[in-house]
C-alpha positions as a Python dict, from the first residue, in 0.01 Angstrom:
ca = {
    (1, 'G'): (0, 0, 0),
    (2, 'N'): (133, -228, -275),
    (3, 'K'): (282, -554, -147),
    (4, 'T'): (600, -667, -324),
    (5, 'H'): (779, -979, -200),
    (6, 'G'): (634, -938, 149),
    (7, 'L'): (746, -574, 196),
    (8, 'T'): (473, -308, 215),
    (9, 'W'): (550, 34, 68),
    (10, 'P'): (316, 291, 233),
    (11, 'C'): (201, 592, 33),
    (12, 'S'): (133, 932, 184),
    (13, 'T'): (-232, 1042, 197),
    (14, 'D'): (-171, 1404, 106),
    (15, 'K'): (-5, 1335, -233),
    (16, 'P'): (-162, 1038, -414),
    (17, 'G'): (89, 846, -619),
    (18, 'H'): (386, 991, -430),
    (19, 'M'): (596, 768, -206),
    (20, 'S'): (659, 944, 122),
    (21, 'D'): (1030, 941, 207),
    (22, 'K'): (949, 957, 577),
    (23, 'G'): (692, 678, 558),
    (24, 'V'): (918, 450, 355),
    (25, 'F'): (1227, 488, 571),
    (26, 'S'): (1047, 469, 904),
    (27, 'H'): (860, 157, 791),
    (28, 'V'): (1174, -17, 667),
    (29, 'L'): (1364, 68, 983),
    (30, 'R'): (1083, -73, 1194),
    (31, 'R'): (1089, -394, 988),
    (32, 'L'): (1466, -421, 1029),
    (33, 'H'): (1436, -367, 1405),
    (34, 'I'): (1185, -652, 1431),
    (35, 'N'): (1399, -878, 1211),
    (36, 'M'): (1712, -802, 1412),
    (37, 'L'): (1538, -948, 1716),
    (38, 'N'): (1427, -1262, 1531),
    (39, 'R'): (1700, -1320, 1268),
    (40, 'P'): (2003, -1104, 1353),
    (41, 'T'): (2242, -1257, 1093),
    (42, 'T'): (2003, -1219, 798),
    (43, 'S'): (1892, -875, 910),
    (44, 'A'): (2250, -753, 943),
    (45, 'L'): (2310, -848, 580),
    (46, 'S'): (1984, -676, 481),
    (47, 'L'): (2096, -363, 663),
    (48, 'V'): (2423, -356, 471),
    (49, 'L'): (2243, -404, 140),
    (50, 'F'): (1984, -143, 233),
    (51, 'G'): (2255, 105, 322),
    (52, 'G'): (2425, 32, -11),
    (53, 'M'): (2100, 96, -196),
    (54, 'L'): (2049, 424, -16),
    (55, 'F'): (2403, 534, -106),
    (56, 'Y'): (2354, 441, -473),
    (57, 'A'): (2012, 608, -488),
    (58, 'G'): (2145, 922, -328),
    (59, 'T'): (2439, 955, -565),
    (60, 'H'): (2309, 819, -897),
    (61, 'I'): (1930, 835, -943),
    (62, 'D'): (1684, 1117, -894),
    (63, 'V'): (1327, 981, -872),
    (64, 'R'): (1056, 1246, -900),
    (65, 'A'): (682, 1228, -834),
    (66, 'A'): (428, 1266, -1109),
    (67, 'A'): (50, 1250, -1113),
    (68, 'G'): (55, 948, -1342),
    (69, 'G'): (336, 754, -1172),
    (70, 'I'): (713, 777, -1138),
    (71, 'T'): (923, 956, -1401),
    (72, 'A'): (1229, 805, -1569),
    (73, 'P'): (1568, 845, -1397),
    (74, 'A'): (1747, 1168, -1469),
    (75, 'A'): (2063, 1157, -1677),
    (76, 'P'): (2400, 1139, -1498),
    (77, 'Q'): (2575, 1472, -1459),
    (78, 'N'): (2841, 1388, -1719),
    (79, 'A'): (2589, 1270, -1978),
    (80, 'V'): (2498, 1472, -2285),
    (81, 'V'): (2121, 1520, -2304),
    (82, 'T'): (1979, 1576, -2649),
    (83, 'A'): (1626, 1685, -2736),
    (84, 'P'): (1452, 1761, -3066),
    (85, 'S'): (1423, 2124, -3163),
    (86, 'G'): (1125, 2289, -2995),
    (87, 'V'): (1088, 2015, -2732),
    (88, 'K'): (1147, 2124, -2374),
    (89, 'S'): (1273, 1790, -2238),
    (90, 'A'): (1366, 1440, -2352),
    (91, 'N'): (1427, 1109, -2180),
    (92, 'V'): (1692, 1005, -2434),
    (93, 'F'): (2054, 1081, -2355),
    (94, 'V'): (2399, 985, -2474),
    (95, 'D'): (2592, 832, -2186),
    (96, 'T'): (2960, 931, -2192),
    (97, 'T'): (3054, 745, -1875),
    (98, 'V'): (3329, 484, -1875),
    (99, 'G'): (3220, 166, -2053),
    (100, 'A'): (2919, 334, -2213),
    (101, 'K'): (3030, 249, -2567),
    (102, 'G'): (2920, -111, -2528),
    (103, 'L'): (3084, -406, -2696),
    (104, 'Q'): (3413, -321, -2865),
    (105, 'K'): (3535, -463, -3197),
    (106, 'K'): (3830, -640, -3037),
    (107, 'E'): (3608, -826, -2791),
    (108, 'R'): (3356, -912, -3063),
    (109, 'Y'): (3624, -1045, -3299),
    (110, 'Q'): (3788, -1254, -3026),
    (111, 'S'): (3450, -1394, -2926),
    (112, 'I'): (3358, -1515, -3276),
    (113, 'G'): (3713, -1620, -3369),
    (114, 'M'): (3745, -1405, -3680),
    (115, 'K'): (3783, -1047, -3791),
    (116, 'G'): (3546, -838, -4003),
    (117, 'V'): (3672, -714, -4338),
    (118, 'T'): (3537, -585, -4668),
    (119, 'L'): (3668, -742, -4987),
    (120, 'W'): (3583, -495, -5262),
    (121, 'F'): (3586, -664, -5603),
    (122, 'T'): (3616, -424, -5894),
    (123, 'G'): (3656, -480, -6266),
    (124, 'F'): (3477, -485, -6601),
    (125, 'S'): (3143, -656, -6646),
    (126, 'G'): (3229, -1016, -6732),
    (127, 'S'): (3567, -1006, -6559),
    (128, 'G'): (3462, -1279, -6314),
    (129, 'K'): (3392, -1075, -5999),
    (130, 'S'): (3072, -1257, -5911),
    (131, 'T'): (3210, -1598, -6010),
    (132, 'V'): (3517, -1564, -5789),
    (133, 'G'): (3310, -1404, -5512),
    (134, 'K'): (3065, -1696, -5505),
    (135, 'R'): (3344, -1952, -5494),
    (136, 'L'): (3528, -1758, -5221),
    (137, 'E'): (3212, -1741, -5011),
    (138, 'E'): (3163, -2118, -5044),
    (139, 'V'): (3521, -2194, -4939),
    (140, 'L'): (3520, -1956, -4641),
    (141, 'V'): (3185, -2082, -4510),
    (142, 'R'): (3215, -2455, -4581),
    (143, 'D'): (3587, -2515, -4536),
    (144, 'Y'): (3690, -2245, -4290),
    (145, 'R'): (3358, -2203, -4106),
    (146, 'K'): (3385, -1824, -4133),
    (147, 'H'): (3080, -1600, -4145),
    (148, 'T'): (3085, -1454, -4495),
    (149, 'Y'): (2823, -1262, -4690),
    (150, 'R'): (2824, -1157, -5053),
    (151, 'L'): (2688, -822, -5166),
    (152, 'D'): (2655, -842, -5543),
    (153, 'G'): (2598, -528, -5747),
    (154, 'D'): (2332, -691, -5964),
    (155, 'N'): (2124, -818, -5669),
    (156, 'L'): (2151, -493, -5475),
    (157, 'R'): (1995, -299, -5762),
    (158, 'F'): (1669, -489, -5714),
    (159, 'G'): (1630, -374, -5354),
    (160, 'L'): (1854, -127, -5175),
    (161, 'N'): (1949, 58, -5493),
    (162, 'S'): (1639, -3, -5705),
    (163, 'D'): (1587, 373, -5740),
    (164, 'L'): (1926, 425, -5909),
    (165, 'G'): (2018, 418, -6277),
    (166, 'F'): (2355, 409, -6451),
    (167, 'A'): (2435, 779, -6480),
    (168, 'K'): (2760, 891, -6320),
    (169, 'E'): (2590, 1037, -6014),
    (170, 'D'): (2379, 722, -5972),
    (171, 'R'): (2686, 501, -5994),
    (172, 'T'): (2853, 714, -5727),
    (173, 'E'): (2551, 683, -5496),
    (174, 'N'): (2532, 309, -5563),
    (175, 'V'): (2891, 265, -5450),
    (176, 'R'): (2840, 489, -5146),
    (177, 'R'): (2539, 294, -5022),
    (178, 'V'): (2707, -44, -5066),
    (179, 'G'): (3017, 94, -4895),
    (180, 'E'): (2820, 203, -4588),
    (181, 'V'): (2639, -132, -4565),
    (182, 'S'): (2968, -318, -4607),
    (183, 'A'): (3123, -121, -4322),
    (184, 'L'): (2834, -216, -4092),
    (185, 'F'): (2871, -583, -4183),
    (186, 'A'): (3248, -572, -4136),
    (187, 'E'): (3217, -403, -3798),
    (188, 'S'): (2988, -687, -3686),
    (189, 'G'): (3266, -937, -3769),
    (190, 'V'): (3151, -1054, -4112),
    (191, 'I'): (3376, -1109, -4413),
    (192, 'V'): (3199, -900, -4678),
    (193, 'V'): (3242, -993, -5044),
    (194, 'A'): (3121, -687, -5236),
    (195, 'S'): (3126, -727, -5615),
    (196, 'L'): (3065, -407, -5809),
    (197, 'I'): (3209, -265, -6130),
    (198, 'S'): (3259, 62, -5936),
    (199, 'P'): (3441, 224, -6230),
    (200, 'Y'): (3549, 548, -6062),
    (201, 'R'): (3860, 552, -5847),
    (202, 'A'): (3740, 842, -5633),
    (203, 'D'): (3426, 648, -5536),
    (204, 'R'): (3626, 343, -5432),
    (205, 'D'): (3868, 560, -5235),
    (206, 'K'): (3572, 713, -5052),
    (207, 'V'): (3455, 365, -4948),
    (208, 'R'): (3806, 291, -4828),
    (209, 'R'): (3801, 606, -4613),
    (210, 'I'): (3465, 505, -4464),
    (211, 'H'): (3628, 185, -4340),
    (212, 'E'): (3955, 340, -4231),
    (213, 'E'): (3777, 608, -4024),
    (214, 'R'): (3605, 327, -3832),
    (215, 'G'): (3922, 124, -3793),
    (216, 'L'): (3801, -147, -4031),
    (217, 'E'): (3994, -358, -4282),
    (218, 'F'): (3933, -278, -4651),
    (219, 'V'): (4085, -498, -4920),
    (220, 'E'): (4054, -387, -5282),
    (221, 'V'): (4050, -684, -5520),
    (222, 'F'): (4113, -592, -5883),
    (223, 'V'): (3972, -864, -6111),
    (224, 'D'): (4175, -769, -6415),
    (225, 'V'): (4096, -884, -6768),
    (226, 'P'): (4142, -707, -7103),
    (227, 'I'): (3821, -553, -7232),
    (228, 'H'): (3819, -781, -7536),
    (229, 'E'): (3835, -1087, -7310),
    (230, 'A'): (3543, -963, -7102),
    (231, 'E'): (3347, -892, -7420),
    (232, 'N'): (3418, -1241, -7555),
    (233, 'R'): (3281, -1390, -7235),
    (234, 'D'): (2973, -1164, -7220),
    (235, 'P'): (2780, -1400, -6986),
    (236, 'K'): (2474, -1171, -6969),
    (237, 'G'): (2477, -1048, -7327),
    (238, 'L'): (2532, -692, -7211),
    (239, 'Y'): (2822, -614, -7444),
    (240, 'K'): (2614, -724, -7740),
    (241, 'K'): (2331, -494, -7634),
    (242, 'A'): (2575, -207, -7577),
    (243, 'R'): (2730, -256, -7922),
    (244, 'S'): (2384, -246, -8078),
    (245, 'G'): (2297, 77, -7898),
    (246, 'L'): (2042, -71, -7657),
    (247, 'I'): (2257, 21, -7356),
    (248, 'K'): (2418, 363, -7323),
    (249, 'G'): (2711, 452, -7099),
    (250, 'F'): (2844, 98, -7076),
    (251, 'T'): (3167, 72, -6878),
    (252, 'G'): (3467, -7, -7097),
    (253, 'L'): (3293, 85, -7424),
    (254, 'D'): (3139, 432, -7407),
    (255, 'A'): (3199, 498, -7035),
    (256, 'P'): (3536, 505, -6856),
    (257, 'Y'): (3682, 255, -6612),
    (258, 'E'): (3958, 377, -6382),
    (259, 'A'): (4170, 80, -6279),
    (260, 'P'): (4304, 63, -5920),
    (261, 'L'): (4656, 194, -5879),
    (262, 'N'): (4760, -13, -5576),
    (263, 'P'): (4505, -288, -5506),
    (264, 'E'): (4573, -521, -5213),
    (265, 'V'): (4497, -819, -5440),
    (266, 'H'): (4549, -817, -5817),
    (267, 'L'): (4392, -1112, -6001),
    (268, 'M'): (4479, -1166, -6366),
    (269, 'S'): (4153, -1348, -6415),
    (270, 'H'): (4214, -1465, -6774),
    (271, 'Q'): (4543, -1628, -6667),
    (272, 'M'): (4434, -1790, -6339),
    (273, 'S'): (4195, -2066, -6240),
    (274, 'I'): (3917, -1987, -5994),
    (275, 'D'): (4089, -2193, -5724),
    (276, 'E'): (4413, -2000, -5774),
    (277, 'E'): (4226, -1672, -5739),
    (278, 'V'): (4050, -1789, -5422),
    (279, 'R'): (4381, -1908, -5278),
    (280, 'A'): (4541, -1569, -5339),
    (281, 'I'): (4256, -1392, -5160),
    (282, 'I'): (4261, -1626, -4861),
    (283, 'K'): (4635, -1574, -4831),
    (284, 'A'): (4573, -1199, -4813),
    (285, 'L'): (4309, -1253, -4544),
    (286, 'A'): (4545, -1473, -4345),
    (287, 'A'): (4816, -1207, -4362),
    (288, 'R'): (4576, -960, -4201),
    (289, 'G'): (4477, -1197, -3922),
    (290, 'V'): (4116, -1211, -4044),
    (291, 'L'): (4085, -1588, -4014),
    (292, 'T'): (4217, -1604, -3658),
    (293, 'A'): (4088, -1274, -3510),
    (294, 'T'): (4439, -1133, -3466),
    (295, 'E'): (4392, -765, -3394),
    (296, 'N'): (4709, -636, -3558),
    (297, 'T'): (4938, -794, -3814),
    (298, 'P'): (5312, -747, -3740),
    (299, 'N'): (5460, -476, -3959),
    (300, 'W'): (5725, -713, -4090),
    (301, 'Y'): (5472, -962, -4234),
    (302, 'P'): (5487, -1090, -4504),
    (303, 'T'): (5817, -926, -4603),
    (304, 'L'): (5995, -1134, -4339),
    (305, 'I'): (5876, -1473, -4224),
    (306, 'P'): (5772, -1491, -3858),
    (307, 'P'): (5963, -1753, -3655),
    (308, 'D'): (5651, -1962, -3592),
    (309, 'G'): (5517, -1939, -3946),
    (310, 'G'): (5241, -1703, -3840),
    (311, 'M'): (5065, -1998, -3677),
    (312, 'H'): (4892, -1989, -3342),
    (313, 'W'): (4978, -2326, -3193),
    (314, 'E'): (4851, -2468, -2867),
    (315, 'P'): (5073, -2729, -2700),
    (316, 'P'): (4910, -3072, -2684),
    (317, 'A'): (4757, -3192, -2360),
    (318, 'Y'): (5004, -3409, -2170),
    (319, 'S'): (4743, -3586, -1961),
    (320, 'T'): (4656, -3834, -2237),
    (321, 'Y'): (4871, -4104, -2077),
    (322, 'S'): (4911, -4179, -1711),
    (323, 'V'): (5258, -4242, -1571),
    (324, 'A'): (5169, -4608, -1522),
    (325, 'A'): (5059, -4640, -1885),
    (326, 'A'): (5367, -4456, -2011),
    (327, 'R'): (5588, -4707, -1828),
    (328, 'Q'): (5446, -4985, -2047),
    (329, 'F'): (5586, -4836, -2371),
    (330, 'P'): (5946, -4869, -2495),
    (331, 'Q'): (6158, -4608, -2319),
    (332, 'V'): (6429, -4377, -2450),
    (333, 'L'): (6657, -4201, -2205),
    (334, 'L'): (6713, -3832, -2282),
    (335, 'N'): (7029, -3637, -2204),
    (336, 'D'): (7018, -3278, -2082),
    (337, 'I'): (7026, -3129, -2435),
    (338, 'D'): (6748, -3361, -2556),
    (339, 'L'): (6536, -3253, -2259),
    (340, 'Q'): (6590, -2886, -2339),
    (341, 'W'): (6482, -2940, -2701),
    (342, 'L'): (6175, -3124, -2575),
    (343, 'Q'): (6088, -2825, -2361),
    (344, 'C'): (6127, -2591, -2662),
    (345, 'I'): (5889, -2808, -2864),
    (346, 'G'): (5639, -2859, -2585),
    (347, 'E'): (5612, -2488, -2505),
    (348, 'G'): (5578, -2386, -2869),
    (349, 'W'): (5918, -2215, -2903),
    (350, 'A'): (6001, -2435, -3204),
    (351, 'A'): (5664, -2385, -3376),
    (352, 'P'): (5545, -2488, -3626),
    (353, 'L'): (5721, -2808, -3514),
    (354, 'K'): (5495, -3023, -3300),
    (355, 'G'): (5755, -3291, -3234),
    (356, 'F'): (6111, -3387, -3320),
    (357, 'M'): (6184, -3354, -3692),
    (358, 'R'): (6095, -3632, -3930),
    (359, 'E'): (6339, -3708, -4211),
    (360, 'G'): (6168, -3488, -4470),
    (361, 'V'): (6168, -3184, -4244),
    (362, 'L'): (6531, -3245, -4146),
    (363, 'L'): (6645, -3251, -4509),
    (364, 'Q'): (6457, -2927, -4580),
    (365, 'T'): (6628, -2770, -4280),
    (366, 'L'): (6973, -2885, -4390),
    (367, 'H'): (6939, -2782, -4754),
    (368, 'Y'): (6701, -2483, -4749),
    (369, 'N'): (6712, -2349, -4389),
    (370, 'S'): (6333, -2359, -4400),
    (371, 'M'): (6034, -2594, -4401),
    (372, 'L'): (5708, -2615, -4594),
    (373, 'I'): (5381, -2552, -4413),
    (374, 'D'): (5017, -2534, -4520),
    (375, 'E'): (4866, -2347, -4226),
    (376, 'F'): (4516, -2307, -4368),
    (377, 'D'): (4505, -2643, -4550),
    (378, 'L'): (4491, -2476, -4891),
    (379, 'T'): (4653, -2780, -5053),
    (380, 'G'): (4503, -3044, -4825),
    (381, 'N'): (4838, -3096, -4651),
    (382, 'A'): (4797, -2912, -4320),
    (383, 'D'): (4931, -3219, -4134),
    (384, 'F'): (5214, -3280, -4379),
    (385, 'N'): (5496, -3241, -4127),
    (386, 'E'): (5324, -3468, -3876),
    (387, 'R'): (5294, -3757, -4122),
    (388, 'K'): (5569, -4013, -4179),
    (389, 'T'): (5805, -3901, -4453),
    (390, 'N'): (5700, -3999, -4803),
    (391, 'F'): (5909, -3821, -5064),
    (392, 'D'): (5633, -3875, -5320),
    (393, 'D'): (5429, -3626, -5114),
    (394, 'Y'): (5660, -3343, -5220),
    (395, 'S'): (5432, -3274, -5513),
    (396, 'T'): (5378, -2961, -5714),
    (397, 'K'): (5059, -2900, -5516),
    (398, 'L'): (5243, -2895, -5186),
    (399, 'Q'): (5498, -2650, -5325),
    (400, 'M'): (5215, -2394, -5337),
    (401, 'G'): (5229, -2382, -4956),
    (402, 'D'): (5444, -2139, -4760),
    (403, 'R'): (5800, -2171, -4634),
    (404, 'V'): (5903, -2058, -4287),
    (405, 'D'): (6250, -2018, -4139),
    (406, 'M'): (6387, -2333, -3979),
    (407, 'S'): (6766, -2347, -3980),
    (408, 'V'): (6833, -2559, -3669),
    (409, 'P'): (6789, -2938, -3692),
    (410, 'I'): (6587, -3047, -3389),
    (411, 'V'): (6612, -3425, -3379),
    (412, 'L'): (6626, -3700, -3118),
    (413, 'P'): (6928, -3928, -3172),
    (414, 'I'): (6896, -4285, -3044),
    (415, 'T'): (7124, -4587, -3020),
    (416, 'A'): (7099, -4907, -3222),
    (417, 'A'): (6976, -5084, -2910),
    (418, 'S'): (6691, -4832, -2872),
    (419, 'K'): (6604, -4876, -3239),
    (420, 'M'): (6567, -5251, -3191),
    (421, 'M'): (6359, -5204, -2875),
    (422, 'I'): (6119, -4959, -3044),
    (423, 'G'): (6064, -5176, -3351),
    (424, 'N'): (5716, -5110, -3491),
    (425, 'K'): (5566, -4974, -3170),
    (426, 'K'): (5336, -4671, -3205),
    (427, 'Q'): (5428, -4506, -2874),
    (428, 'V'): (5765, -4438, -2712),
    (429, 'T'): (5809, -4292, -2364),
    (430, 'L'): (6081, -4029, -2321),
    (431, 'I'): (6261, -4047, -1988),
    (432, 'A'): (6437, -3752, -1825),
    (433, 'P'): (6792, -3797, -1687),
    (434, 'T'): (6629, -3818, -1341),
    (435, 'G'): (6435, -4127, -1451),
    (436, 'K'): (6097, -3952, -1466),
    (437, 'P'): (5871, -4000, -1775),
    (438, 'V'): (5824, -3657, -1934),
    (439, 'A'): (5657, -3724, -2271),
    (440, 'V'): (5514, -3985, -2502),
    (441, 'L'): (5625, -3983, -2865),
    (442, 'T'): (5353, -4116, -3097),
    (443, 'D'): (5397, -4276, -3439),
    (444, 'P'): (5780, -4257, -3427),
    (445, 'E'): (5990, -4246, -3744),
    (446, 'I'): (6342, -4391, -3731),
    (447, 'Y'): (6589, -4295, -4003),
    (448, 'D'): (6962, -4251, -4064),
    (449, 'Y'): (7087, -3915, -3940),
    (450, 'R'): (7210, -3737, -4253),
    (451, 'K'): (7480, -3477, -4210),
    (452, 'E'): (7547, -3385, -4571),
}
C-alpha cells in the first residue's frame, strides 16, 4: 500500500489501481479500535471526523476506478455539464450551486475602497480629450490614490486595434472593442479613462448598454470645442493633412460627428482650464460614490443636499486622553443641552461638523443656513472648518467648494470666568453635569456670540 501520514491504504489484489471499499473501511475501523484503547479522546474526535468525511463523500463526490488512476469528481446533480460537439464526456462544468459565482462586485469594491467606472471621452480630434484624460489620471492616482487606467484611441490602434482602419465599419468595431475592454476593467474596480473620437452616437450608446447590462457605471464626457478651434490647435497636424487631401474621411471635415445629446459631463474645453475640467469630472465621480465605494447614490443627490454633506465621517477615538490626564486641563461644566449637542457631534449626527462651531461656521449658519465644505480637498481646504477662523481664508478658491445644509447653530457658550481660565490653553476638558469628564476639546476658539 501507499503510506500517507502514517495511515496505510490497502489496495485489492483483483483490481490493480482500485481501492477496495471493504479493505479501506475494515482497515480504518481496526486502526480506530486500537487507538480507542490507547488514546480514547483523540480517537473519539477522529471517529467524528471520519464519520463526517463518509457522509460528505456519500452525498457529494462519486469516485470511480480507472486503469490509469482515479477519475475526476463527477459534477453535482444541479450543475450544468457542457461538452464540445462530438465529444462524449467532459470534466468541465458550470456550477450553479449557491455561492458559485465567486467574488461579487460589491465585495470587490468595498475591499479596494473604490468603485469601477468607465469615463468615455468623446469629441473632435484636438478637442483636448487626451490632455484632460492624462491630467485626470494623474490627479486620481497621485492625489486620491485611486486605481485609474487610461485607454487612449491613438495607443490602442498600435496593438488591440492595429488591424482596423478609419472606414465607418472599422470605427464601429474600434469603439466596440474598447467598450468591451473598458467594461472588464470597470468590473475589476478600475476607473477607466477611455479617450476616443467615437463620432457615431449609436456606437457610444452600444458601449453604454454593454456597461448597463453588467450593472456598471458609464459616464459620457463630451469634450466640446467648435471645429475651428480644434483645427487651430491641430496638435498632430492632422487637420492640415486632411485639408491637403492626404487624409480622407476626417471627422468634422468630410466625415460626420454626432454630438452627445445628454452627456453626464459636458466640458466646454475652449472656455475652461484643465484643472476646472478635472474638478468637474471628479465631482461627477463623487456624486456616484466612485471614490468611496458607495454602492448606490441616493436618488435625491445632487438635486437636494444630503444632511451630512455626502461625507462618510468616522467619530474620533476618545481614548486619546486618560481620565487622569483630562483632569489636568481647564474644565468647562456642561448643562444637559450642551451634553446632548456633544452627543450629536460625537455620534456623527451633526456631520460634517466634527466639533462645536467656530465663528466662521456660525456666521455662515446664521446668514446662509449652510456651510462650505471641500470633501475631496479639491481646493486644498478639506480641513477648513477645523481650523481657527480667518476671514481672509474665504477666498474665491474656497467658494468653488460645496455648500451643505446647516441651519442650526451648534455652539458651546461659556462664562467670562471660563474664558479667563482657558486662556491660551490647547486642550479643554468638558465635564458632564454628573462631574464626569466626557470629552476633550482641542485647539479651542473663543469669540463673541453673535445673534444678528
